[in-house]
GROMACS .gro file of C-alpha atoms in nm:
model
   78
    1MET     CA    1  -4.743  -2.035   3.268
    2CYS     CA    2  -5.040  -1.896   3.459
    3GLN     CA    3  -5.360  -2.100   3.429
    4HIS     CA    4  -5.584  -1.846   3.608
    5LEU     CA    5  -5.870  -1.669   3.433
    6PRO     CA    6  -5.817  -1.386   3.383
    7PRO     CA    7  -5.443  -1.455   3.370
    8CYS     CA    8  -5.219  -1.301   3.634
    9PRO     CA    9  -5.013  -1.000   3.526
   10PRO     CA   10  -4.657  -1.087   3.421
   11ALA     CA   11  -4.365  -1.022   3.655
   12ASP     CA   12  -4.232  -0.739   3.439
   13SER     CA   13  -4.560  -0.541   3.440
   14VAL     CA   14  -4.652  -0.251   3.665
   15GLY     CA   15  -4.942  -0.452   3.812
   16ARG     CA   16  -4.731  -0.757   3.902
   17GLU     CA   17  -4.847  -0.746   4.268
   18ALA     CA   18  -5.202  -0.831   4.153
   19ALA     CA   19  -5.098  -1.190   4.069
   20ARG     CA   20  -5.248  -1.465   4.282
   21LEU     CA   21  -5.068  -1.582   4.592
   22VAL     CA   22  -4.941  -1.941   4.559
   23ALA     CA   23  -4.730  -1.968   4.877
   24TYR     CA   24  -4.713  -1.755   5.190
   25HIS     CA   25  -4.475  -1.780   5.484
   26PRO     CA   26  -4.570  -1.502   5.728
   27GLU     CA   27  -4.334  -1.643   5.992
   28GLN     CA   28  -4.048  -1.573   5.749
   29GLY     CA   29  -4.194  -1.254   5.603
   30TRP     CA   30  -4.234  -1.353   5.237
   31GLY     CA   31  -4.475  -1.489   4.979
   32LEU     CA   32  -4.466  -1.621   4.622
   33LEU     CA   33  -4.700  -1.495   4.353
   34CYS     CA   34  -4.822  -1.693   4.051
   35ASN     CA   35  -4.599  -1.488   3.819
   36GLY     CA   36  -4.284  -1.592   4.008
   37VAL     CA   37  -4.241  -1.270   4.206
   38VAL     CA   38  -4.129  -1.315   4.567
   39PHE     CA   39  -4.258  -1.032   4.785
   40PHE     CA   40  -4.140  -0.942   5.132
   41ASP     CA   41  -4.316  -0.787   5.432
   42ASP     CA   42  -4.102  -0.473   5.396
   43THR     CA   43  -4.253  -0.427   5.043
   44GLY     CA   44  -3.933  -0.535   4.867
   45GLU     CA   45  -3.961  -0.776   4.575
   46LEU     CA   46  -3.743  -1.032   4.400
   47LEU     CA   47  -3.830  -1.081   4.033
   48PRO     CA   48  -3.795  -1.418   3.854
   49ASP     CA   49  -3.500  -1.288   3.649
   50GLY     CA   50  -3.305  -1.217   3.970
   51ARG     CA   51  -3.356  -0.841   3.986
   52SER     CA   52  -3.455  -0.700   4.322
   53LEU     CA   53  -3.682  -0.405   4.387
   54VAL     CA   54  -3.610  -0.202   4.699
   55PRO     CA   55  -3.885  -0.153   4.956
   56ALA     CA   56  -4.116   0.143   4.911
   57GLN     CA   57  -4.013   0.445   5.115
   58ALA     CA   58  -4.257   0.528   5.391
   59GLY     CA   59  -4.351   0.883   5.473
   60PRO     CA   60  -4.275   1.049   5.810
   61ALA     CA   61  -4.595   0.914   5.968
   62TYR     CA   62  -4.472   0.559   5.910
   63ALA     CA   63  -4.105   0.599   5.998
   64GLY     CA   64  -3.987   0.282   6.166
   65HIS     CA   65  -4.286   0.073   6.058
   66THR     CA   66  -4.169  -0.278   5.968
   67GLY     CA   67  -4.483  -0.390   5.788
   68ARG     CA   68  -4.551  -0.655   6.050
   69VAL     CA   69  -4.854  -0.654   6.273
   70GLN     CA   70  -4.792  -0.717   6.641
   71VAL     CA   71  -5.092  -0.906   6.773
   72GLY     CA   72  -5.166  -0.825   7.135
   73ALA     CA   73  -4.912  -0.543   7.152
   74PRO     CA   74  -4.998  -0.288   7.420
   75ALA     CA   75  -5.148   0.037   7.297
   76SER     CA   76  -4.924   0.340   7.334
   77ALA     CA   77  -5.024   0.599   7.592
   78ALA     CA   78  -5.173   0.912   7.441
   0.00000   0.00000   0.00000
């Protein structure tokens, strides 16, 4: 049970991503929210009841974007 004030939104609500972060593993690409939702860098989610939510579909401008930031990556030539 969430002890935060105001309480975090439940895992089955539309605003579930607004729950507080309790564990984050950027090297593995996932994090755990207070409401039990595991979220992934590709925007997919695993709910506490075992259901999975597919990653959000990116528009044409973001085709191929993995959701990860490459620090120090060379800028593309314009």
